[in-house]
Coordinates of C-alpha atoms and ligand atoms in Angstrom, one line a residue:
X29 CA 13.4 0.4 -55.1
X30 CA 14.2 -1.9 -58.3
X31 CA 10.9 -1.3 -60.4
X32 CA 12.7 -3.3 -63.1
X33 CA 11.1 -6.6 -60.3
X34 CA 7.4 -7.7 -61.8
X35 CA 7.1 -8.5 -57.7
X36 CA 7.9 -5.3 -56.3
X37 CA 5.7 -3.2 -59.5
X38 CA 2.8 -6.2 -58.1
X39 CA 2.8 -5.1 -55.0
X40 CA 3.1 -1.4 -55.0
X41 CA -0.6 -1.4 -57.7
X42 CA -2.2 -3.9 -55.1
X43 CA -1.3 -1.6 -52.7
X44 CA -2.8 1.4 -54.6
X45 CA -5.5 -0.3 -55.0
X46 CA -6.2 -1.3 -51.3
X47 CA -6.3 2.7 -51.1
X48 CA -8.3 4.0 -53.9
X49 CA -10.3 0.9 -55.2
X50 CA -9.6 -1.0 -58.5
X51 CA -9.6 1.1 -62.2
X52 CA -6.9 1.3 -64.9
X53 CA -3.4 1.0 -64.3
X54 CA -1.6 3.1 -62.3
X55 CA 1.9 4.6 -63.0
X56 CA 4.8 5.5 -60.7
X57 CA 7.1 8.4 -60.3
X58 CA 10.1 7.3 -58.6
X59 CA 12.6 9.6 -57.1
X60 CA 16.2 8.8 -55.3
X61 CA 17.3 10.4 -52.2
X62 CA 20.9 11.8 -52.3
X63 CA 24.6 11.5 -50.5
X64 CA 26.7 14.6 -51.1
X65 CA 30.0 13.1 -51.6
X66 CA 31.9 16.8 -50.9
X67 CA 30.4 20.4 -51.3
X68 CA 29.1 21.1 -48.1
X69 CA 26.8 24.2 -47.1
X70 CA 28.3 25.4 -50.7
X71 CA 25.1 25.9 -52.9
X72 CA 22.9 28.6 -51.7
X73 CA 26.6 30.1 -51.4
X74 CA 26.5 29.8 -55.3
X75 CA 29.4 27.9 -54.5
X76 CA 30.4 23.4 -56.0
X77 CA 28.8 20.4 -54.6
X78 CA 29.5 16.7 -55.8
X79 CA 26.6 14.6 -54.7
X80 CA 25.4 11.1 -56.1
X81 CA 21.7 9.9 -56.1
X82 CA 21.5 6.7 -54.1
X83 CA 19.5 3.3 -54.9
X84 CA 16.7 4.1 -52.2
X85 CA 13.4 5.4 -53.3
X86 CA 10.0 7.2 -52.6
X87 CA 7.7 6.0 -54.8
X88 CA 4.5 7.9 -56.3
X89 CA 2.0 5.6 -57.3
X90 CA -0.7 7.7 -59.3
X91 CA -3.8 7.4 -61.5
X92 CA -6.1 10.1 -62.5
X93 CA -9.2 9.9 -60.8
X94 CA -12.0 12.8 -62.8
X95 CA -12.2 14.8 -59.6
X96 CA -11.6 18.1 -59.5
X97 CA -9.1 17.2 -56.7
X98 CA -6.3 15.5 -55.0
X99 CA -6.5 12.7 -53.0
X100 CA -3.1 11.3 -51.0
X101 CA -1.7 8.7 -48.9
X102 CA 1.4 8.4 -47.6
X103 CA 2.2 4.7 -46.3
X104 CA 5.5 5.6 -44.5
X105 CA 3.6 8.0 -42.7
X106 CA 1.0 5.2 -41.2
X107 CA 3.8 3.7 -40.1
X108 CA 5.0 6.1 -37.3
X109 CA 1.6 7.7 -36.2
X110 CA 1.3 10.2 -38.3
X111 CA -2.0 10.9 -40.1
X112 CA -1.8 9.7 -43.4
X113 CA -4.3 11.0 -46.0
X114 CA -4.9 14.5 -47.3
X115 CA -6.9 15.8 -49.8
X116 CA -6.9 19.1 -51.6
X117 CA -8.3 21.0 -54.8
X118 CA -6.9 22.0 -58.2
X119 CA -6.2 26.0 -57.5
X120 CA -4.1 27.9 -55.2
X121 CA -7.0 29.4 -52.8
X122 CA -7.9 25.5 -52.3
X123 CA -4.2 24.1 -51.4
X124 CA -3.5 26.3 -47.9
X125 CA -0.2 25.2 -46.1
X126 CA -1.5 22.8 -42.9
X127 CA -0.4 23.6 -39.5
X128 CA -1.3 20.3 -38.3
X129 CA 2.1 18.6 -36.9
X130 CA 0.8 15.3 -37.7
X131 CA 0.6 16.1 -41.3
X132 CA 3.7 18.0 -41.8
X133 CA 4.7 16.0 -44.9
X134 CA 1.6 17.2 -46.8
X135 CA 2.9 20.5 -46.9
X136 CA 6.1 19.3 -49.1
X137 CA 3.1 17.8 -51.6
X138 CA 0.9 21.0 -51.4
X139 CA 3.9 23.0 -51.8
X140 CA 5.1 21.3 -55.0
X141 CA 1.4 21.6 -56.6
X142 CA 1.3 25.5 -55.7
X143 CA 4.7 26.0 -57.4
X144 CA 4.0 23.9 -60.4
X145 CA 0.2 26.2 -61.0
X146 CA 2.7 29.4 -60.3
X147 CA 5.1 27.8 -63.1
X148 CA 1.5 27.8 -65.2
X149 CA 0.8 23.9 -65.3
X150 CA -2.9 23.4 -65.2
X151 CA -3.1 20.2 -62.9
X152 CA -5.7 17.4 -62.9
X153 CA -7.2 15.2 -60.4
X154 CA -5.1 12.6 -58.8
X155 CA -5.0 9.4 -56.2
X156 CA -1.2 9.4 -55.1
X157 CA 0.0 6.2 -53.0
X158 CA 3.4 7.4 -51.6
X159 CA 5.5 5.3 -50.3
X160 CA 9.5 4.9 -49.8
X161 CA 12.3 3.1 -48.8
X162 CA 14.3 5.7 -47.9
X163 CA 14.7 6.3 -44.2
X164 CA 13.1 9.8 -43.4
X165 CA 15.8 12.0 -40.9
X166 CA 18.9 10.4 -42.3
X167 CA 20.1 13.2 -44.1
X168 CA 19.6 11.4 -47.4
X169 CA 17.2 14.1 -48.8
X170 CA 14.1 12.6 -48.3
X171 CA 11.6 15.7 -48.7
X172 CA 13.2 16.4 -51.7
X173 CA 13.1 13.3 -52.8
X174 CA 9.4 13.1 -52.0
X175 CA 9.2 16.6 -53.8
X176 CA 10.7 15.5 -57.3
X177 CA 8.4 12.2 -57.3
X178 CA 5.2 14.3 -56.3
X179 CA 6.3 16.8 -59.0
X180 CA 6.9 13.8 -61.6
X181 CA 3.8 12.7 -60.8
X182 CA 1.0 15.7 -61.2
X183 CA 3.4 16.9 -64.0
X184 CA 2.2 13.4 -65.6
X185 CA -1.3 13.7 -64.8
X186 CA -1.2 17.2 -66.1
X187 CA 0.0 15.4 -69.7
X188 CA 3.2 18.4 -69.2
X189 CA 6.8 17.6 -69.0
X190 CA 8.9 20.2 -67.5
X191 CA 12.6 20.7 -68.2
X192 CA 14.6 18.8 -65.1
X193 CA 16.4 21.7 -63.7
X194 CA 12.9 23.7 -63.6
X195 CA 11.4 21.0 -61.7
X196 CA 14.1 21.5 -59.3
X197 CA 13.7 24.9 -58.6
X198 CA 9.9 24.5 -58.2
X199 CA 10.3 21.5 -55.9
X200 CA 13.2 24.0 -53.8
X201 CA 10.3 26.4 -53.6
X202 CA 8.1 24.2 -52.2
X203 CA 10.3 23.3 -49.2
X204 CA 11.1 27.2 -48.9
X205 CA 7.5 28.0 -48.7
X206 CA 5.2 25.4 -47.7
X207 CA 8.2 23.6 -44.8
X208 CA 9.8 26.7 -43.9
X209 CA 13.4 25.6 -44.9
X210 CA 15.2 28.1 -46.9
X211 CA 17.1 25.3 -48.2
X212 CA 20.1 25.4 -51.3
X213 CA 19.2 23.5 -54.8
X214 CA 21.7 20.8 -54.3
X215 CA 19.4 17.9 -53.2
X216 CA 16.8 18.6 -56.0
X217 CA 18.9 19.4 -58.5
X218 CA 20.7 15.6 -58.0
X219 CA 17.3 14.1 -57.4
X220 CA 16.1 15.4 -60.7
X221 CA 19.3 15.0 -63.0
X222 CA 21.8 12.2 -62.0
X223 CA 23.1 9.9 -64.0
X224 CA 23.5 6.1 -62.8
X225 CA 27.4 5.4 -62.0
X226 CA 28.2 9.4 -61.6
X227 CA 28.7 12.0 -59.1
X228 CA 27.2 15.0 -60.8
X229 CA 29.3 18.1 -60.6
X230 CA 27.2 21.1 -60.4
X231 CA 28.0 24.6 -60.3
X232 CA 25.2 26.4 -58.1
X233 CA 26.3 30.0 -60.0
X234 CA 25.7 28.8 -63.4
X235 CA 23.9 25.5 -63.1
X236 CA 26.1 24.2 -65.0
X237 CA 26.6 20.1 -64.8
X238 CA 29.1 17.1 -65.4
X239 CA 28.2 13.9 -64.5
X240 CA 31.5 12.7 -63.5
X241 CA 32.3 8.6 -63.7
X242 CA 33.2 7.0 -60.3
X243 CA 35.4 3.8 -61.0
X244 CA 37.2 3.2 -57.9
X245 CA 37.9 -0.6 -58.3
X246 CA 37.1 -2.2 -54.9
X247 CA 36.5 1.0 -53.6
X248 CA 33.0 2.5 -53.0
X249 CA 31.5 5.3 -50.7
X250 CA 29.6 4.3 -48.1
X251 CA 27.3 5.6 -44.7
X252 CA 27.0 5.5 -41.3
X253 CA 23.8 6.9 -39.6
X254 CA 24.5 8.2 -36.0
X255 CA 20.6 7.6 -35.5
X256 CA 20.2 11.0 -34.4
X257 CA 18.8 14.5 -35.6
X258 CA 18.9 17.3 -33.9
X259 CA 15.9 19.9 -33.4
X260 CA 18.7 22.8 -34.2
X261 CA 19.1 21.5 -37.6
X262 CA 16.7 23.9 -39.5
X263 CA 17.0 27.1 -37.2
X264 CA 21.1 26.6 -37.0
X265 CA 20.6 25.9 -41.0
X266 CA 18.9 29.1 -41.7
X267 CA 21.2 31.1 -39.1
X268 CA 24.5 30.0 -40.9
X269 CA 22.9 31.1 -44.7
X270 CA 21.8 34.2 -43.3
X271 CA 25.7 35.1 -41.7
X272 CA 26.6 33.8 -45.3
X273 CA 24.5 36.4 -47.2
X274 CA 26.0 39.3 -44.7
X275 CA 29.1 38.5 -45.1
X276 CA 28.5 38.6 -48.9
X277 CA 26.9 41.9 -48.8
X278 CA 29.7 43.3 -47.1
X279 CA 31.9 42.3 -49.5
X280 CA 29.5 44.0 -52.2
X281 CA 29.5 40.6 -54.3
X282 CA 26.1 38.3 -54.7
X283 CA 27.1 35.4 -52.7
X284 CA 30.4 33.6 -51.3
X285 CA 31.2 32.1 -54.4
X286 CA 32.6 35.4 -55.9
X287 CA 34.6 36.0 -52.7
X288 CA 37.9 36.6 -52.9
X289 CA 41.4 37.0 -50.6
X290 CA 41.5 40.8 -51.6
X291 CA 37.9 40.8 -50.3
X292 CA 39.2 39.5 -46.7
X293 CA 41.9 41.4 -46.7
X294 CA 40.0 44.7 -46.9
X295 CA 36.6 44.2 -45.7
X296 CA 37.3 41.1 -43.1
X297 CA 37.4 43.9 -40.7
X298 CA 34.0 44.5 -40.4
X299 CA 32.9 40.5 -40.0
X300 CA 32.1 38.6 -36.9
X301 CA 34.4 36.3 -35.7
X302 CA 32.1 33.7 -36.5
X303 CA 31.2 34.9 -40.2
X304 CA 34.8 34.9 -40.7
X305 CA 35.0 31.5 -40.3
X306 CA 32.1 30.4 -42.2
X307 CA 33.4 32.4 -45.4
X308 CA 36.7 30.6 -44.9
X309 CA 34.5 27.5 -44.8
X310 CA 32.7 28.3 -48.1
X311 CA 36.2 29.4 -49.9
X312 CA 38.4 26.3 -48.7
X313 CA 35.0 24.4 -49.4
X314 CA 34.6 24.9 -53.3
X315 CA 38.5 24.3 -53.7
X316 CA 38.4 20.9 -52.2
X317 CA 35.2 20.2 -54.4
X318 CA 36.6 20.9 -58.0
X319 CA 39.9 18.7 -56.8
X320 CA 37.7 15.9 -55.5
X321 CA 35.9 15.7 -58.5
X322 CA 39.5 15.6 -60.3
X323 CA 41.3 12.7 -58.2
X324 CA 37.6 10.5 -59.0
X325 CA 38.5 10.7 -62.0
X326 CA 41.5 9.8 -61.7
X327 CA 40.7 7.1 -59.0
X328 CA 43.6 9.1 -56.5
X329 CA 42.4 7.3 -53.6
X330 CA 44.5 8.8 -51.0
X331 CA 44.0 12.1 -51.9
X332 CA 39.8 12.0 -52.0
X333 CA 40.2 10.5 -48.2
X334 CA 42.5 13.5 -47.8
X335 CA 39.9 15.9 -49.1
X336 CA 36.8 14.2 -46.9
X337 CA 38.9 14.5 -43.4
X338 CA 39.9 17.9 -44.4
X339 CA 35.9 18.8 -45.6
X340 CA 34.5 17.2 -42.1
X341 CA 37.0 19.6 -39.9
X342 CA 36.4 22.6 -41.9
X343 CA 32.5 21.7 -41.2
X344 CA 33.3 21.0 -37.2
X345 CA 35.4 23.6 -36.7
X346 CA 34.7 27.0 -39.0
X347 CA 30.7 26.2 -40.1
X348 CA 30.2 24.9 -36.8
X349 CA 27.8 22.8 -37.8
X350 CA 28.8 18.6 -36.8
X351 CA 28.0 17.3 -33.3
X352 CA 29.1 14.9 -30.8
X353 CA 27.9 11.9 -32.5
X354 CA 29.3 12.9 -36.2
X355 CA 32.7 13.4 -34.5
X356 CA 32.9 10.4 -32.5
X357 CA 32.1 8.1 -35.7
X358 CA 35.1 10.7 -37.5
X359 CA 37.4 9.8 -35.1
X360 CA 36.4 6.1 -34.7
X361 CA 36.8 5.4 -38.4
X362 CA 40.5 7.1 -38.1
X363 CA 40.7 5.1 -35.2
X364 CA 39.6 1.6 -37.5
X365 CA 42.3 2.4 -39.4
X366 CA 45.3 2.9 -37.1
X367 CA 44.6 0.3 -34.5
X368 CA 42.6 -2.1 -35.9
X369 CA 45.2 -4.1 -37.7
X370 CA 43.2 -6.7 -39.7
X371 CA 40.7 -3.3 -41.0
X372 CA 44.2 -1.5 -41.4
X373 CA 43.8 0.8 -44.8
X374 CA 39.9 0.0 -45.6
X375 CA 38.9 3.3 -44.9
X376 CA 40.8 5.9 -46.8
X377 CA 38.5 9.2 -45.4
X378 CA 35.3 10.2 -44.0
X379 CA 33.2 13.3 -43.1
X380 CA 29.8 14.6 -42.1
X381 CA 27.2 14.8 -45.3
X382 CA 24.2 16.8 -45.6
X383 CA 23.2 20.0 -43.3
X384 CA 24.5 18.1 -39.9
X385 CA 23.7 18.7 -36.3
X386 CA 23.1 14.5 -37.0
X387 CA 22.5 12.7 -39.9
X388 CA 25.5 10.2 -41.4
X389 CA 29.0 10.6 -42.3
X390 CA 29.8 9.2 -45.9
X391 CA 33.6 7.5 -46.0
X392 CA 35.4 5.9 -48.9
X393 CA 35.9 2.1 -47.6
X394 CA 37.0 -1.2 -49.4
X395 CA 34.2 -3.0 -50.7
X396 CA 34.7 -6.4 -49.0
X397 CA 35.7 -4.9 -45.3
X398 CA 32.2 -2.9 -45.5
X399 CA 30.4 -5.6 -43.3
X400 CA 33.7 -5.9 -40.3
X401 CA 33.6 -1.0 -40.9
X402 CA 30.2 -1.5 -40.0
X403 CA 30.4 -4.4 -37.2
X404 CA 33.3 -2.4 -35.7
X405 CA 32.1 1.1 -35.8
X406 CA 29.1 -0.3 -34.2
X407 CA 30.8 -1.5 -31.2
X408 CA 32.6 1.4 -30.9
X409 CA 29.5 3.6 -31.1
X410 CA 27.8 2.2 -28.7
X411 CA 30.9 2.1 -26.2
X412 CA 31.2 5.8 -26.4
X413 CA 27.8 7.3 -27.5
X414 CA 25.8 4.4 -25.8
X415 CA 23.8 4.4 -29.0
X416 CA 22.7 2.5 -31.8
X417 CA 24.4 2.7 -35.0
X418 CA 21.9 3.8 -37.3
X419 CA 21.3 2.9 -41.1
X420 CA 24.6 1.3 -43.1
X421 CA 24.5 2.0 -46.5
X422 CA 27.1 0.9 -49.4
X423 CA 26.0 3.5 -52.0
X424 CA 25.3 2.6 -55.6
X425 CA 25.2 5.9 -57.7
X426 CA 22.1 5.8 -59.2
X427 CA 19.9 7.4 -61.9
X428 CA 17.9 10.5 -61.2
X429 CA 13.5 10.6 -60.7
X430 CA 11.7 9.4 -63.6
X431 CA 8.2 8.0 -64.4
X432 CA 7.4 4.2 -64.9
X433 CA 4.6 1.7 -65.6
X434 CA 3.8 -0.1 -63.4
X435 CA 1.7 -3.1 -65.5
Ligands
GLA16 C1 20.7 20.5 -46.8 C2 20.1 21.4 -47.9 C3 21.0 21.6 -49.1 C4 22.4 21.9 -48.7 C5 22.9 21.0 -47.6 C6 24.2 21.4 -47.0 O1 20.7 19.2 -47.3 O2 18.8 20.9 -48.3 O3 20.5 22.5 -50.0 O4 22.5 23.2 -48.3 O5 22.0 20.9 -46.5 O6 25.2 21.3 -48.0

């Protein structure tokens, strides 16, 4: 969402105001979503990822409003049934977690004001608009997205600024408390701190970060939404941390990341068969990261395709975690490049991104074939899956969440 547009800042405050009524000028938190580029299933493993923030938005339009309260709407939710309003006090007691399907999403917004009174911010009233243009489903980290912006936003309101990684953490809690997904700090942690035109590196052991320049002249990474998503996702999501952890206590060390060969080699033993191959997952995982994020720099073209097939069958095969429609676009991109003369050599690599069981592969394509990729995988898709392609996205690393006028 360009914000930098007088149009676009126009129409988001008369929108506000169709909502709450006219008053002074609202402000708006605006929050990316996020493509991991490599680092799959790594971070609550303490392990490397490498994503980029992309140039789609959700938008928190806000003004204080002298109540001792909350008041929300959330556009994108009008738009496919759900209910969109909800309204809630200024204390803990008076935000419980809804139950109500139909207003699922308002448990991501309660559970980022419950964490940010834990973290000792005393909020004030609110009206939020919220509104997006990133496609909910995707895999492109919408909630946490929706988290950082609705953090941004009663931080604001508050008159407190909170140190980026800190809002991370408290909008991961959030989604771990208030929508029941024990998820890593990956998504947030990009959401809150990218920098435009960079990966960022970041170690999920030390937090440690390095925004890492991509410049792959004529080169650019790109998606490919199957369309679908699972109901596994977040049951099979927590099932594969929890074999992580038990494999990690075994081996007496705090998570994967400090897992070694000599750790295999005498403890293997006592693994599953399938926790086996998940820890070989994790270990093969981080390796591929820290090279990845070498050959960007060094614009190695070949070799960060390599590193993307190699990621997506490591993710198929040991974390079990792709499914028919991510594989079929896999091997129909491999496919573009082999027999498709005329698209010969515009697609270098691809693999599944995000937590899987759906969602979008991310490949590394030439810039100018992106349109005939996309036409072709298309046709193919819809030959073998008899589905729609879903969203097609050249991606523009872009800047983390941040807090703008909007007059
Ligand atoms: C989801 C989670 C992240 C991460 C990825 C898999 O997106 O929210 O924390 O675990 O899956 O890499």
């Amino acid at each position: 969402m360009d914000l930098s547009r007088k149009q676009v800042r126009a129409l988001l405050c008369k929108e506000f105001v169709s909502i709450f009524g006219p008053g002074v000028a609202p402000r708006c938190a605006l929050a990316p979503g996020r493509v991991n580029l490599i680092g799959e299933h790594t971070d609550y493993n303490g392990g490397l990822v490498l994503p980029i923030a992309i140039d789609r938005h959700t938008a928190v339009v806000f003004r204080p409003n002298g109540l001792k309260s909350f008041r929300i709407f959330a556009a994108a939710v009008k738009k496919t049934g759900g209910n969109p309003n909800d309204a809630f006090g200024l204390t803990r007691a008076a935000i419980p977690k809804l139950g109500d399907p139909k207003k699922h999403w308002a448990n991501y917004v309660r559970g980022v004001a419950v964490a940010l009174l834990k973290r000792g911010v005393k909020l004030k009233g609110g009206d939020l608009y919220i509104t997006a243009d990133l496609p909910q489903g995707a895999g492109l980290s919408s909630s946490a997205s929706l988290e950082v912006a609705v953090g941004l936003a009663m931080l604001a309101l508050a008159g407190k600024t909170m140190d980026r990684q800190a809002l991370a953490f408290a909008a991961q809690e959030a989604e771990h408390t208030y929508a029941g997904v024990r998820c890593g700090i990956m998504d947030q942690t990009v959401v809150a701190r990218a920098k435009a035109g960079h990966a960022l590196l970041l170690d999920c052991k030390s937090l440690a970060v390095r925004h890492v320049p991509i410049k792959l002249k004529g080169w650019a990474f790109a998606i490919f939404d199957t369309g679908v998503r699972h109901k596994l996702a977040s049951s099979e999501y927590n099932k594969r941390r929890a074999e992580c952890e038990h494999a990690a206590k075994i081996f007496g060390v705090k998570t994967l990341r400090d897992a070694t060969v000599e750790h295999l080699l005498k403890l293997g033993g006592k693994l599953t068969a399938s926790e086996h191959k998940r820890v070989r997952h994790v270990m093969t995982e981080n390796l591929r990261t820290a090279q990845f994020a070498e050959f960007i720099k060094k614009g190695e073209l070949r070799e960060l395709g390599r590193e993307l097939n190699y990621s997506h069958y490591s993710l198929s095969s040991d974390y079990q975690v792709s499914c028919p429609e991510l594989d079929d676009l896999m091997a129909s991109v491999q496919r573009l490049d082999v027999v498709s003369r005329h698209l010969a050599l515009t697609c270098k690599g691809a693999r599944m991104t995000g937590g899987g069981f759906g969602g979008a592969i991310v490949a590394l394509v030439q810039i100018d074939r992106f349109p005939q990729i996309s036409k072709g995988l298309a046709k193919l898709y819809m030959k073998h899956m008899k589905k729609e392609l879903g969203l097609r996205l050249l991606l523009t690393p872009s800047a983390g969440a941040r807090v703008l006028p909007l007059s």
